[in-house]
GROMACS .gro file of C-alpha atoms in nm:
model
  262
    1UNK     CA    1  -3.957  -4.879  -9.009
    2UNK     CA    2  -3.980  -4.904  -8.673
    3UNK     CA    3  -3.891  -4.655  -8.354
    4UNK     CA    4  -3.668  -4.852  -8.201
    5UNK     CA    5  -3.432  -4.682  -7.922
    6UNK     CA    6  -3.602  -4.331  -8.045
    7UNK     CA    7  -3.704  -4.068  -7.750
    8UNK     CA    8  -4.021  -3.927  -7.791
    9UNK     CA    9  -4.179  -3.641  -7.592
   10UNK     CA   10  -4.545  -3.635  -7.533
   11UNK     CA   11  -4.744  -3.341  -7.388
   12UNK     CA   12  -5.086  -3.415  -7.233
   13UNK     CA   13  -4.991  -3.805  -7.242
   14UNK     CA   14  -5.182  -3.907  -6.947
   15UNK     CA   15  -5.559  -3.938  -7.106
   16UNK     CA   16  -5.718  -3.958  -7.440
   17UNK     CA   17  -5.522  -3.850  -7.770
   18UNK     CA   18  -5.184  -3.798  -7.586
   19UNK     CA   19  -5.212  -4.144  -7.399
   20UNK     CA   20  -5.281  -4.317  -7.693
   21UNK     CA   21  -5.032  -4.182  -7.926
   22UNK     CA   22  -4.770  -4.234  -7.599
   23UNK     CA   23  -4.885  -4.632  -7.632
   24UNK     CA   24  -4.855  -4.596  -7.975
   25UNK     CA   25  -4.513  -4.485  -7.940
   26UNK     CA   26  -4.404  -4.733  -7.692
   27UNK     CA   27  -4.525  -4.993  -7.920
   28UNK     CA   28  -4.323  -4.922  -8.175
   29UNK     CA   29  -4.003  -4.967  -7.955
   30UNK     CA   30  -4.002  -4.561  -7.874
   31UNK     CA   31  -3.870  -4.455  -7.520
   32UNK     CA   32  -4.157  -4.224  -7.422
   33UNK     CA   33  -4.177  -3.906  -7.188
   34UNK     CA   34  -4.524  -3.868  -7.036
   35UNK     CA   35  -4.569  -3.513  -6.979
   36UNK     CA   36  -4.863  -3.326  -6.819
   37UNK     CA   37  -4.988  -3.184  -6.509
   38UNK     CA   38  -5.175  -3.462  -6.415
   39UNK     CA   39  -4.981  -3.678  -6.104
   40UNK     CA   40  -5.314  -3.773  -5.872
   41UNK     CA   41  -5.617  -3.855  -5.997
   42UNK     CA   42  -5.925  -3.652  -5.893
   43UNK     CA   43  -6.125  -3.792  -6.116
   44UNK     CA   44  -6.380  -3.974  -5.895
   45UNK     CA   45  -6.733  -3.856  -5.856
   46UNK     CA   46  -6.669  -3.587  -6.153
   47UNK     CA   47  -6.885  -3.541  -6.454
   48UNK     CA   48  -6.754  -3.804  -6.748
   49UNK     CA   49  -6.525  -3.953  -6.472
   50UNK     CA   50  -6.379  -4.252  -6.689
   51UNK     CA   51  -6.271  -4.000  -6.981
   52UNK     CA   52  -6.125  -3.767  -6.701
   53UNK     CA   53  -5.973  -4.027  -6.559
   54UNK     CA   54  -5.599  -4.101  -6.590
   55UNK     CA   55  -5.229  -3.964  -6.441
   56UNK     CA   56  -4.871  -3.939  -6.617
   57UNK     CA   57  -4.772  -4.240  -6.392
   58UNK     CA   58  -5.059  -4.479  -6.506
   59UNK     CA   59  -4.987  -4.427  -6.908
   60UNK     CA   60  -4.619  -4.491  -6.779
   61UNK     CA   61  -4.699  -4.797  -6.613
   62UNK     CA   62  -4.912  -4.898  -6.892
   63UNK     CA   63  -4.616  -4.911  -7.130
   64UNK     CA   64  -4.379  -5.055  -6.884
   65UNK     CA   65  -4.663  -5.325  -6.816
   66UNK     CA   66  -4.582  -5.431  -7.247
   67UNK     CA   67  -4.222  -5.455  -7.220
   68UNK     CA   68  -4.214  -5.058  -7.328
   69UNK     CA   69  -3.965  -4.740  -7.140
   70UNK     CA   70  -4.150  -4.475  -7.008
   71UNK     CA   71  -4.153  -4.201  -6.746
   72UNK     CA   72  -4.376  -3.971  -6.646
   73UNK     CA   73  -4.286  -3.594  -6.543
   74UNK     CA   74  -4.483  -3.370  -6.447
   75UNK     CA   75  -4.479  -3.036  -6.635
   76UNK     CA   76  -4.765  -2.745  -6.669
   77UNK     CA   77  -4.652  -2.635  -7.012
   78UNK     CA   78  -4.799  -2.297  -6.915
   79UNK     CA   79  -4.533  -2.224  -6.735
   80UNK     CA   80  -4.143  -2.176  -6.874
   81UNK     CA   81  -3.935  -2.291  -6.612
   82UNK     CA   82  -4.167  -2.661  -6.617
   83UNK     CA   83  -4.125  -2.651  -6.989
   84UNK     CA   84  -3.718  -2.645  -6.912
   85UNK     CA   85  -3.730  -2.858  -6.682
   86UNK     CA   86  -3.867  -3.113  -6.881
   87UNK     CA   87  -3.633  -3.102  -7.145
   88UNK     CA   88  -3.348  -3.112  -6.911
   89UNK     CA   89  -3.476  -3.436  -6.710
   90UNK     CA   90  -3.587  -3.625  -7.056
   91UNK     CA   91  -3.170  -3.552  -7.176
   92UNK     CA   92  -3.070  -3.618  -6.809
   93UNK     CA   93  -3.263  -3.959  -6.852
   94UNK     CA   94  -3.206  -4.110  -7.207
   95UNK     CA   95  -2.906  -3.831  -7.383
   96UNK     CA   96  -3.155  -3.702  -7.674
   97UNK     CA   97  -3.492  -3.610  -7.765
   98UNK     CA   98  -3.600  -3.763  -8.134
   99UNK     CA   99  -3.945  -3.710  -8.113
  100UNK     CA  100  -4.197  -3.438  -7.966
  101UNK     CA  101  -4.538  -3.433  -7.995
  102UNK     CA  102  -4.721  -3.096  -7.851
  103UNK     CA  103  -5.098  -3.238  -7.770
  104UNK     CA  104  -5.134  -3.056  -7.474
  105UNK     CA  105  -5.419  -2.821  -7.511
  106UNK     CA  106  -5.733  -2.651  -7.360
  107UNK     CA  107  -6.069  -2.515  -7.448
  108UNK     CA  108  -6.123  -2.128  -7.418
  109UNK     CA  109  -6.521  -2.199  -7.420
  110UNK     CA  110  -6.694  -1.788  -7.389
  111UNK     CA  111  -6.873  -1.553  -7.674
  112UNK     CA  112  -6.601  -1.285  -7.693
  113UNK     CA  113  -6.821  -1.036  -7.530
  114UNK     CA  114  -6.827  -1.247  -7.220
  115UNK     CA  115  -6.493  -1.400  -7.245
  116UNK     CA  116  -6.263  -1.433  -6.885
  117UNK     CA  117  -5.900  -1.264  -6.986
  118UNK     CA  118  -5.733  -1.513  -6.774
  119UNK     CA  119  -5.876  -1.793  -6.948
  120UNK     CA  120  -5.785  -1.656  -7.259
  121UNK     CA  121  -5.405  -1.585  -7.170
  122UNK     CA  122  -5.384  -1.919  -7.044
  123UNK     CA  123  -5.517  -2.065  -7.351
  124UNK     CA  124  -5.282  -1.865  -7.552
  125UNK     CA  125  -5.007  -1.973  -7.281
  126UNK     CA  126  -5.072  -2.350  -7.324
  127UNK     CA  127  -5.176  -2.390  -7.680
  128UNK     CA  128  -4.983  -2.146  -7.883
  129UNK     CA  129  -4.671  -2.091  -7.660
  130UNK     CA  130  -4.608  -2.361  -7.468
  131UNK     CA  131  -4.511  -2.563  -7.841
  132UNK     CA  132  -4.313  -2.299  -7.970
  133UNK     CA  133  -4.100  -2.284  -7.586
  134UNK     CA  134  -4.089  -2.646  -7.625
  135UNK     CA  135  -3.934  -2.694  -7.967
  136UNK     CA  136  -3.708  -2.417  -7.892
  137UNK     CA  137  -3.576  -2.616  -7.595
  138UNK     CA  138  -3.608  -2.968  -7.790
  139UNK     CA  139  -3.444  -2.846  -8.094
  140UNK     CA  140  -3.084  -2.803  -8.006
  141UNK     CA  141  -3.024  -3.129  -8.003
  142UNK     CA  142  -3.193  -3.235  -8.284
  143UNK     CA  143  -3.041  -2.938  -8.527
  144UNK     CA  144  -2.676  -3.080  -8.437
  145UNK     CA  145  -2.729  -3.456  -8.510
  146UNK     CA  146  -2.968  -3.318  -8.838
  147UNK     CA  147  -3.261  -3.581  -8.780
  148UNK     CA  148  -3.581  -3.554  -8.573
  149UNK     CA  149  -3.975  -3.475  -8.622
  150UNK     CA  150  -4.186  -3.250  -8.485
  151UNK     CA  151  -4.567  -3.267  -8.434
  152UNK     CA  152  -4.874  -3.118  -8.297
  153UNK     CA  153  -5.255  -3.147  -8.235
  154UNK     CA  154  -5.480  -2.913  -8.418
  155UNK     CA  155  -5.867  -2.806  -8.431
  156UNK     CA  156  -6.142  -2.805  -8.781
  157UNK     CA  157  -6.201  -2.511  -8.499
  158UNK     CA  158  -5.863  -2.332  -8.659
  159UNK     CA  159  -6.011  -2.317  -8.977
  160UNK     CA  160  -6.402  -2.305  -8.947
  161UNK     CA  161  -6.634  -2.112  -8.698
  162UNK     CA  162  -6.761  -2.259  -8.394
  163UNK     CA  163  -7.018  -2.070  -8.188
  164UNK     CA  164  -6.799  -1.956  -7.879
  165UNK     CA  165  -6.465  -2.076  -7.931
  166UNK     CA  166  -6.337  -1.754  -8.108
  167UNK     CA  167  -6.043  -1.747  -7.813
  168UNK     CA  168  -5.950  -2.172  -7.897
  169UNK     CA  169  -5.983  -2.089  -8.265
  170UNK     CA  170  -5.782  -1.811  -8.250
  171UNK     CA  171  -5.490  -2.022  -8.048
  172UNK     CA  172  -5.537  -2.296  -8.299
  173UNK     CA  173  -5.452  -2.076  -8.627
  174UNK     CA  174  -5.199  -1.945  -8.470
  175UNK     CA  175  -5.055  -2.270  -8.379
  176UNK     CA  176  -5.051  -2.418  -8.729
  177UNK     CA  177  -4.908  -2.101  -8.878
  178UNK     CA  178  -4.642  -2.153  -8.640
  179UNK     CA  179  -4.543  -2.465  -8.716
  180UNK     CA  180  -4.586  -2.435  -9.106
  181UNK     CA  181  -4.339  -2.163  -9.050
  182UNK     CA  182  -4.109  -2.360  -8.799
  183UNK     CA  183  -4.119  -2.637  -9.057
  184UNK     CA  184  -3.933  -2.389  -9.306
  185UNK     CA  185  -3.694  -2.271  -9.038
  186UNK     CA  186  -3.561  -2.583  -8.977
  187UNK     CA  187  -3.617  -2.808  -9.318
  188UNK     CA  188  -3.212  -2.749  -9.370
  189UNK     CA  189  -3.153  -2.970  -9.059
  190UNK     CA  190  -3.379  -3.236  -9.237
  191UNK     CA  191  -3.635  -3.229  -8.926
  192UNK     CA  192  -3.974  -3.271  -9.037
  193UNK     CA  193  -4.229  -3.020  -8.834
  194UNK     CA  194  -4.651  -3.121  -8.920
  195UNK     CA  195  -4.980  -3.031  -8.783
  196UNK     CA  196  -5.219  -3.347  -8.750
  197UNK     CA  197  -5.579  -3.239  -8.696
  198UNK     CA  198  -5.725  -3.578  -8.515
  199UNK     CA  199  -6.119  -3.518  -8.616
  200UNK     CA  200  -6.410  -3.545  -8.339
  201UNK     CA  201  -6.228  -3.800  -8.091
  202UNK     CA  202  -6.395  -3.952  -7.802
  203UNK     CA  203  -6.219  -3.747  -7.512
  204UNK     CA  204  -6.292  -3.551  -7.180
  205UNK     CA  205  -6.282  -3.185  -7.355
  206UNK     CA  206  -6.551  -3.361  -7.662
  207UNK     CA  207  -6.768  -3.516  -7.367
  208UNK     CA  208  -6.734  -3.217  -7.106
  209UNK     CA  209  -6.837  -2.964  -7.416
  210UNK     CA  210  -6.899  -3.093  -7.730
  211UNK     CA  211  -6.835  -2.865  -8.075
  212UNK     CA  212  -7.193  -2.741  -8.163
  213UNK     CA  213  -7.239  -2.805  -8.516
  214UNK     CA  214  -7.034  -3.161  -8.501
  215UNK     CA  215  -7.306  -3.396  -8.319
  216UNK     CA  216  -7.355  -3.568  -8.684
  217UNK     CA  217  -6.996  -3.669  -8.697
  218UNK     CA  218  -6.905  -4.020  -8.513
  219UNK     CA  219  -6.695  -4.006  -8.246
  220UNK     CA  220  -6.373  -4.200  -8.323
  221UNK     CA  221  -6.156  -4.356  -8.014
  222UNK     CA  222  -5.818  -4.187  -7.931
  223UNK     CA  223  -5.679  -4.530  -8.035
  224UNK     CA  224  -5.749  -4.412  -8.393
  225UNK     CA  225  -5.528  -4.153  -8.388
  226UNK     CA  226  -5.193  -4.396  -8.382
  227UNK     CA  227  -5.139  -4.523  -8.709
  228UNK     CA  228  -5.145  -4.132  -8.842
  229UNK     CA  229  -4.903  -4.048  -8.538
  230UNK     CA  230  -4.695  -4.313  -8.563
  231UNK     CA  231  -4.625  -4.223  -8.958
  232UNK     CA  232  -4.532  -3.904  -8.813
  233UNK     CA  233  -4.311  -3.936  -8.586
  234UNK     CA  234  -4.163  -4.186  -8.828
  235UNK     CA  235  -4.062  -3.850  -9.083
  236UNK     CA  236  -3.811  -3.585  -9.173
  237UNK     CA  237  -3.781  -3.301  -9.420
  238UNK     CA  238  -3.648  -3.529  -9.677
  239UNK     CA  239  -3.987  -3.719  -9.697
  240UNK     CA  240  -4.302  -3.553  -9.564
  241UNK     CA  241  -4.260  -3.195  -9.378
  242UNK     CA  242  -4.481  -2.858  -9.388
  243UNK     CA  243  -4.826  -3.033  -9.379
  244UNK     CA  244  -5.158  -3.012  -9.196
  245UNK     CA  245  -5.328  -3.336  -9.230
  246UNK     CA  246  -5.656  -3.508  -9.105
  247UNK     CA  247  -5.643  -3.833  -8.955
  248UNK     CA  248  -5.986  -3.950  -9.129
  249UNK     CA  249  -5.758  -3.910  -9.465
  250UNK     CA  250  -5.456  -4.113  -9.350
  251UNK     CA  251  -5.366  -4.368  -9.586
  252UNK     CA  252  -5.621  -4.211  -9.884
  253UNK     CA  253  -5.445  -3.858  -9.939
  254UNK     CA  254  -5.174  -3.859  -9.737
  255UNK     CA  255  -4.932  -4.133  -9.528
  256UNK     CA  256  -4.742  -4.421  -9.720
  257UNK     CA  257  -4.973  -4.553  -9.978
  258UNK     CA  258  -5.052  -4.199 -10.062
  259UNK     CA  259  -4.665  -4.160 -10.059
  260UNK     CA  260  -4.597  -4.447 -10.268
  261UNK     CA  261  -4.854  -4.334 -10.575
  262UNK     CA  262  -4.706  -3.942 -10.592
   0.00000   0.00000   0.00000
């Protein structure tokens, strides 16, 4: 099965797990939205420069460089009216949205004690509502044709302490509940909705401030994320919907040779 013709939506695409899973995408014959706030790069002279590096327009150009469709557009997801506007320009552009991936995310790095109440709405803001504002703009279209899947990027922090990330765990729980329960809501309209928890991956957030308690884990390269995301976004109701999955167990517990032995 390929993704041939298929629209896909990608938040954060223009470094690390969202700019691989966006070349993933491509790669698989997907037209591909770059979304994130990133236009210019300021990367230069900053602290882990080459994993900070990276704009909407460069993962664009990098597809369009293989052959591949893509545009960038710029979009905060923290705020509603970029979130809209998105949507609107990606069904201006190509009619339909097939695919949306929410990977967009920040850290909310502060014991609770100390913890900035800005930072923590705008964690909340990105990580928990910005998805749910997205798939309630994306889904229209996809509940009247009855075919699409849904995805987003999850934390081991949603599920398992991590000394000052209370505020990111928080958002991340309340992410996957979200879309465990969207997956329900919309499993009628045979739309598959999942929760893909990528592992320790070699990014800006992991290098800028690592998870304590995860130095003993190998770093894996965003590449590694695509097979897992491409299986995915490949999905509906009808065949694999309601899960959160790790990427280290794709293919052993879960994906199609798992599928193929149940």
């Amino acid at each position: 099965m390929t993704l041939r013709d298929k629209v896909a939506l990608v938040t954060g695409g223009s470094r690390g797990i969202g700019r691989a899973i966006c070349l993933g995408l491509a790669g698989q014959g997907a037209r591909v939205v770059v979304a994130s706030r990133t236009e210019a790069d300021t990367s230069a002279g900053t602290e882990f420069a080459t994993y900070a590096a990276g704009t909407i327009h460069d993962t664009a150009r990098m597809i369009q460089d293989q052959g591949g469709i893509a545009i960038g557009i710029k979009c905060d997801v923290a705020q509603v009216a970029d979130i809209r506007h998105l949507v609107d320009t990606t069904l201006a552009r190509f009619g339909r949205i097939d695919i949306v991936v929410n990977n967009a995310g920040i850290d909310c790095e502060a014991p609770v004690v100390e913890l900035d109440i800005d930072l923590l709405d705008r964690c909340l803001a990105v990580n928990v509502r910005a998805p749910l504002l997205l798939c309630q703009c994306a889904l229209p279209g996809m509940l009247a044709r009855r075919s699409g899947s849904i995805f987003c990027i999850t934390s081991g922090a949603a599920r398992a302490y991590r000394p000052g990330r209370v505020g990111y765990s928080m958002s991340k729980a309340a992410l996957e509940r979200m879309f465990l329960s969207l997956a329900e809501e919309v499993r009628h309209a045979n739309i598959a909705v999942n929760v893909l928890s990528p592992g320790r991956v070699d990014t800006w957030m992991n290098r800028r401030g690592d998870w304590p308690g995860t130095a003993h884990i190998p770093m894996a390269p965003p590449e590694a994320i695509m097979p897992a995301a491409l299986w995915l976004a490949q999905q509906s109701a009808a065949s694999f919907t309601g899960q959160v999955v790790e990427r280290a167990d794709f293919g052993v517990t879960w994906g199609p040779q798992a599928a193929e032995t149940r």
